[in-house]
Coordinates of C-alpha atoms in Angstrom, one line a residue:
X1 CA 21.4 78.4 -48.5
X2 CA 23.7 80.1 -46.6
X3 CA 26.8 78.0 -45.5
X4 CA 26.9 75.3 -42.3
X5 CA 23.4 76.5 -40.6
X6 CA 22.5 75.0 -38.4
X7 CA 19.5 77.3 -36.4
X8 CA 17.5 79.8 -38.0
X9 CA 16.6 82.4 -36.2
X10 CA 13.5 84.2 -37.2
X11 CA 12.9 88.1 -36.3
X12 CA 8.7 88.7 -35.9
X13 CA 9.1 91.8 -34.2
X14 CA 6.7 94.3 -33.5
X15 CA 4.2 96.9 -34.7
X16 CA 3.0 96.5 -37.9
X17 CA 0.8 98.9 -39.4
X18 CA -0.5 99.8 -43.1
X19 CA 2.1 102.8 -42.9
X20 CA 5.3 100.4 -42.2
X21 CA 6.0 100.3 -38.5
X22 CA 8.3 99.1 -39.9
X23 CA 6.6 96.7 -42.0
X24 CA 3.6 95.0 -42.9
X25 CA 1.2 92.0 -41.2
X26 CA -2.0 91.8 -40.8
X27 CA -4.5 89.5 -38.6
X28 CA -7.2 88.3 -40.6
X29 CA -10.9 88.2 -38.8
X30 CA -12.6 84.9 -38.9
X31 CA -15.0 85.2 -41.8
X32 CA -17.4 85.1 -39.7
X33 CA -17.0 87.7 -37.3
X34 CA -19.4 90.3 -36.2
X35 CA -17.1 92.8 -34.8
X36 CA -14.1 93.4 -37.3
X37 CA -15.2 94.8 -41.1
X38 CA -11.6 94.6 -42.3
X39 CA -8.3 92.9 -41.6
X40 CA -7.2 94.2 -38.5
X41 CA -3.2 95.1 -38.1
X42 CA -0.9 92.9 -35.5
X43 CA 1.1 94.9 -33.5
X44 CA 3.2 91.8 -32.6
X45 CA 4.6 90.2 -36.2
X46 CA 7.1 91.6 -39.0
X47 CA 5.8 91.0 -42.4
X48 CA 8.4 89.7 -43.5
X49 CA 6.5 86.3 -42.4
X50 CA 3.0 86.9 -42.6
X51 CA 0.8 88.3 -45.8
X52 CA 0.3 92.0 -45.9
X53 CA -2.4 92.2 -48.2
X54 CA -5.9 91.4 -48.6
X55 CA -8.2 89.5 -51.4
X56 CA -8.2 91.8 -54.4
X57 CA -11.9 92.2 -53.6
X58 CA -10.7 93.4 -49.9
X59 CA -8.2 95.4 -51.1
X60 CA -10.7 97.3 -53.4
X61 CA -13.6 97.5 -50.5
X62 CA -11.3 98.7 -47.0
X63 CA -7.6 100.2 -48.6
X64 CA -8.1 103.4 -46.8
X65 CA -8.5 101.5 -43.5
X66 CA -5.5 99.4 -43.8
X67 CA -4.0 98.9 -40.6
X68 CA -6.2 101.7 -38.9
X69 CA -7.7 99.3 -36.3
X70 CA -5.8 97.0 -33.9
X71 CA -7.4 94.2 -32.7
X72 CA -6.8 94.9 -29.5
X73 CA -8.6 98.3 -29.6
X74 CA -11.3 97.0 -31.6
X75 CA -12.4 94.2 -29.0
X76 CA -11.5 96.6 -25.7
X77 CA -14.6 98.0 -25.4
X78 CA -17.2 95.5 -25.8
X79 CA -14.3 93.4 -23.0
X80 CA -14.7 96.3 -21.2
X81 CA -18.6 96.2 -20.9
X82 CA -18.7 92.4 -20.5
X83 CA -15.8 91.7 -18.4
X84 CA -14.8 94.7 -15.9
X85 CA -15.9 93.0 -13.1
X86 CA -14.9 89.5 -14.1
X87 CA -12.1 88.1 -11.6
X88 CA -10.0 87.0 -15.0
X89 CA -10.0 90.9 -16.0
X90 CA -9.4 91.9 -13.1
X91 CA -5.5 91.3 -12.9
X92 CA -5.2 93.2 -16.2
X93 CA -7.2 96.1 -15.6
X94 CA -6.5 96.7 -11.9
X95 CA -2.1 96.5 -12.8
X96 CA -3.0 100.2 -14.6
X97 CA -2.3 103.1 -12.8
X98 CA -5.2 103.4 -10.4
X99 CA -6.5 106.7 -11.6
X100 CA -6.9 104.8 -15.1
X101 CA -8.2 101.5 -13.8
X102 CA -11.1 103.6 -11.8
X103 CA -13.5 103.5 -14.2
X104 CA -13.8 102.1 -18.0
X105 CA -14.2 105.1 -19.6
X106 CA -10.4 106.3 -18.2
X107 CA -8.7 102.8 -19.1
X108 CA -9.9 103.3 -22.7
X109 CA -9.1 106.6 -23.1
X110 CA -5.4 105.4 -21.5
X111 CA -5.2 102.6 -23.5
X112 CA -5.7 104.8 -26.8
X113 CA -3.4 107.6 -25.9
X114 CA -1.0 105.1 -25.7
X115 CA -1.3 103.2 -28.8
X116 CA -1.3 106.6 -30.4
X117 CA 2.1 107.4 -29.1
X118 CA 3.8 103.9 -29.6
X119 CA 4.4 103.9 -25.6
X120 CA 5.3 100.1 -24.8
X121 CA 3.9 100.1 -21.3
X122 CA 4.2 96.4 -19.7
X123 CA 0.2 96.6 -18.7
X124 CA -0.8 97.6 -22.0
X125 CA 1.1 94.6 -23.7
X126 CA -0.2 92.5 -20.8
X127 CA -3.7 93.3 -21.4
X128 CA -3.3 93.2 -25.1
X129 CA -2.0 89.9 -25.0
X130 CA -5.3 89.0 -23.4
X131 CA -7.3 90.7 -25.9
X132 CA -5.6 88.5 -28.4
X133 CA -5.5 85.2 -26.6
X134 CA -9.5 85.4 -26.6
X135 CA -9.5 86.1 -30.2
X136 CA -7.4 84.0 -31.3
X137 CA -9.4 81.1 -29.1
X138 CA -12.6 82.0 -30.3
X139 CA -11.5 81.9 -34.3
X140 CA -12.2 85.5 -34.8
X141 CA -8.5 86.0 -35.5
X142 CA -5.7 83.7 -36.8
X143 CA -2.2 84.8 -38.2
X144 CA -2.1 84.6 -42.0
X145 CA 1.2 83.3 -43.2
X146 CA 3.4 84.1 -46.5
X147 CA 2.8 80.8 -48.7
X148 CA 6.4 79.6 -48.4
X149 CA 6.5 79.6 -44.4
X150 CA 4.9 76.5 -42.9
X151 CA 6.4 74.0 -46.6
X152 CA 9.9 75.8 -45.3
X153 CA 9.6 75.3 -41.8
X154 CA 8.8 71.1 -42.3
X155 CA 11.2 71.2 -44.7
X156 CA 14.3 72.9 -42.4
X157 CA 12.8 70.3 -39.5
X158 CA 13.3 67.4 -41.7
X159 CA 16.6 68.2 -41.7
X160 CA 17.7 68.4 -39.1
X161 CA 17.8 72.4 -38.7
X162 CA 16.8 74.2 -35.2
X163 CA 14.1 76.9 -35.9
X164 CA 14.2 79.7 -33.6
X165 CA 12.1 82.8 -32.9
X166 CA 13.1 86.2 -31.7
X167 CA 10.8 89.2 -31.7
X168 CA 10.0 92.2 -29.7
X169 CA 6.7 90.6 -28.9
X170 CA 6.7 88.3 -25.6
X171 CA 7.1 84.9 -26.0
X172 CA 3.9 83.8 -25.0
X173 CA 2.6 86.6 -27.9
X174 CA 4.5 84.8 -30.3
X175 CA 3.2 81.3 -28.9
X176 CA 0.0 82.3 -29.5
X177 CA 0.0 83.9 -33.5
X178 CA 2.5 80.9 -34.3
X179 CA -0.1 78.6 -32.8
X180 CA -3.2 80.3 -34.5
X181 CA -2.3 80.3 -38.1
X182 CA -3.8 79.9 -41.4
X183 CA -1.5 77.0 -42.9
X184 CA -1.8 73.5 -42.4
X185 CA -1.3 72.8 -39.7
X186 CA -2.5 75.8 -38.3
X187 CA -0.5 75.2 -35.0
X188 CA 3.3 75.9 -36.0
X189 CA 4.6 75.8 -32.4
X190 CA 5.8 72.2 -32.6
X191 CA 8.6 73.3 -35.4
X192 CA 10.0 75.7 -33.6
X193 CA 12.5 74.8 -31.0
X194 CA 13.1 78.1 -28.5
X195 CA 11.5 81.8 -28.6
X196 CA 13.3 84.6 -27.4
X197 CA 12.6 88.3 -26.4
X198 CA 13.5 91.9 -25.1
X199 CA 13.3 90.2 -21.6
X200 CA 14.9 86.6 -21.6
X201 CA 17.4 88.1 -24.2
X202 CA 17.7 91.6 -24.5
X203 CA 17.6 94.4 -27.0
X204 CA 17.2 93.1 -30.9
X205 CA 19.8 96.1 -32.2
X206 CA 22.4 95.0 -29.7
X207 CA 25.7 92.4 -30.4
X208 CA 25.0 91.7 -26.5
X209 CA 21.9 89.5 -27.1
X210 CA 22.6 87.6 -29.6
X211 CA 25.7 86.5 -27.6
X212 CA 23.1 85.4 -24.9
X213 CA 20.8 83.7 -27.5
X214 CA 23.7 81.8 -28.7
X215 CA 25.0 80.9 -25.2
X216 CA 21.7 79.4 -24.6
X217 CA 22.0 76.7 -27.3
X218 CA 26.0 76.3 -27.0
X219 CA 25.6 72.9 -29.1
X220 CA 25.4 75.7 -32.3
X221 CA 28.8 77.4 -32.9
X222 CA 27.5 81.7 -33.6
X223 CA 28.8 80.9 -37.8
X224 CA 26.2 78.0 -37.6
X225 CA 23.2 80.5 -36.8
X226 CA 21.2 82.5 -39.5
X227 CA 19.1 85.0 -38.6
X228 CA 16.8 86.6 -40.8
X229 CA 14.8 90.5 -40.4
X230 CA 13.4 93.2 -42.7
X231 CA 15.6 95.6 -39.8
X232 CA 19.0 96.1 -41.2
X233 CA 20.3 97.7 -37.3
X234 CA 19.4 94.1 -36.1
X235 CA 21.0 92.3 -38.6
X236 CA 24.2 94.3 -38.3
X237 CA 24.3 93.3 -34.6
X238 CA 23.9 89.6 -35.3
X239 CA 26.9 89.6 -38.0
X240 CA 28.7 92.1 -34.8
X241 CA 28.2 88.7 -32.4
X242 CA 29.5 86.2 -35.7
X243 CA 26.0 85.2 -36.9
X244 CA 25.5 84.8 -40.3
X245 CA 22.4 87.0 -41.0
X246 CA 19.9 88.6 -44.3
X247 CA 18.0 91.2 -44.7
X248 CA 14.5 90.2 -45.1
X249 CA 12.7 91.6 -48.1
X250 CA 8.6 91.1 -48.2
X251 CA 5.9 93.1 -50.8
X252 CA 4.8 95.5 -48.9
X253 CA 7.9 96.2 -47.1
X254 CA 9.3 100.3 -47.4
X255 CA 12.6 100.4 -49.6
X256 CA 15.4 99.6 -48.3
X257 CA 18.3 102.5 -47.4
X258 CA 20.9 103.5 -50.1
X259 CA 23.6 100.7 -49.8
X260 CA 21.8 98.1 -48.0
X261 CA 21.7 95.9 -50.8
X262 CA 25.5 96.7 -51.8
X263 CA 26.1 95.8 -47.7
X264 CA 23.7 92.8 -47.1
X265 CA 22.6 89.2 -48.8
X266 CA 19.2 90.9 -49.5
X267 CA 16.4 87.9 -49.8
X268 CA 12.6 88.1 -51.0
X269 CA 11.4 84.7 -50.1
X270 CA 12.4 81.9 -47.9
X271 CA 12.7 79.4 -51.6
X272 CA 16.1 81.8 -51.7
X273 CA 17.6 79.6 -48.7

């Protein structure tokens, strides 16, 4: 354990595909879901968290097609069909460009150029935050946590120690996995006292916001924080604002960089804190 923490803050970023974006999660489909034949990839969770592999039977059956099919684009069309002209949908569909929200056939296509190029538009991650919500309430998806993550996280509230999440995702994204899990409980949101993002807080590779995380929650002096990431650029900008911070360290991971280790308190699991 790291000295006098009092919060930790928790990085589950962004994309996280098969070919490490920059590392790996996956969502797992309800077992009994017609629409999804493999683990479909988040693209709102570090896997520094969650489990990035499957059963060794699923590993054997669908490793070609790791993270080759995002939820969200694996549920878009069938929404599409069913829901175009549902007033819910509507908000979603009609806030893309109009020449893309004309017809289904454009949105999709939109929709999939995007993805392809990693484009962060604030419609897409509003419609695929809808996508999600729906799976996630219907069972068809959960968020399948490392082993160590929920005993830790009752364990740090027992004691008296803030938990804290900040990730690239929206906060209502994170909400939602964290509240859709596969541990027991399955609903983690109650352990975890604030979320922060790129909006309420700023950019994660920036000093700047963790100053404004920290002046949120001014009852924590910045050496009484920890945060944790698998991104070294974000930990070096919480030790710039007087965090303490480690470099996350997950299977399935890449390597890290040449020095990192030499540089950072380098940790594998959270039994290391």
């Amino acid at each position: 354990m790291a000295s006098a923490v009092k919060v930790f803050l928790l990085d589950i970023g962004k994309a996280a595909y098969a070919n490490c974006k920059p590392s790996n999660c996956f969502v797992a489909p309800h077992p009994t879901s017609p629409a999804i034949s493999s683990w479909a990839a988040s693209t709102e969770i570090f896997g520094f968290l969650f489990f990035p592999g499957f059963t060794k039977q699923e590993q054997q059956q669908t490793t070609s097609r790791r993270g080759e099919f995002p939820y969200a684009l694996e549920a878009l069309p069938h929404t599409l069909d069913s829901q175009w002209d549902d007033p819910a949908f509507a908000q979603y569909r009609d806030a893309f460009p109009a020449e893309y929200a004309s017809s289904k056939e454009a949105l999709a296509a939109h929709v999939r150029d995007l993805v392809s190029r990693d484009v962060k538009a604030p419609y897409l991650k509003s419609l695929q935050g809808y996508l999600w919500k729906n799976g996630y309430d219907s069972g068809e998806i959960r968020a399948p946590l490392f082993a160590d993550v929920a005993p830790k996280f009752a364990a740090w509230q027992a004691a008296g120690i803030a938990i804290m999440i900040y990730s690239s995702g929206s906060v209502p994204a994170q909400k939602l996995l964290f509240g859709h899990t596969n541990s027991e409980p399955a609903d983690l949101t109650s352990a975890i006292a604030d979320f922060f993002d790129t909006v309420n807080a700023g950019p994660k590779t920036e000093i700047a916001s963790y100053e404004k995380i920290a002046s949120m929650h001014p009852q924590y002096p910045k050496n009484e924080w920890l945060f944790l990431s698998d991104n070294v650029k974000e930990v070096d900008a919480a030790l710039g604002a007087g965090f303490q911070s480690f470099v996350v360290q997950r299977p399935g991971n890449p390597e890290l960089p040449d020095g990192v280790e030499d540089r950072h308190k380098v940790i594998r699991s959270f039994e290391e804190l």
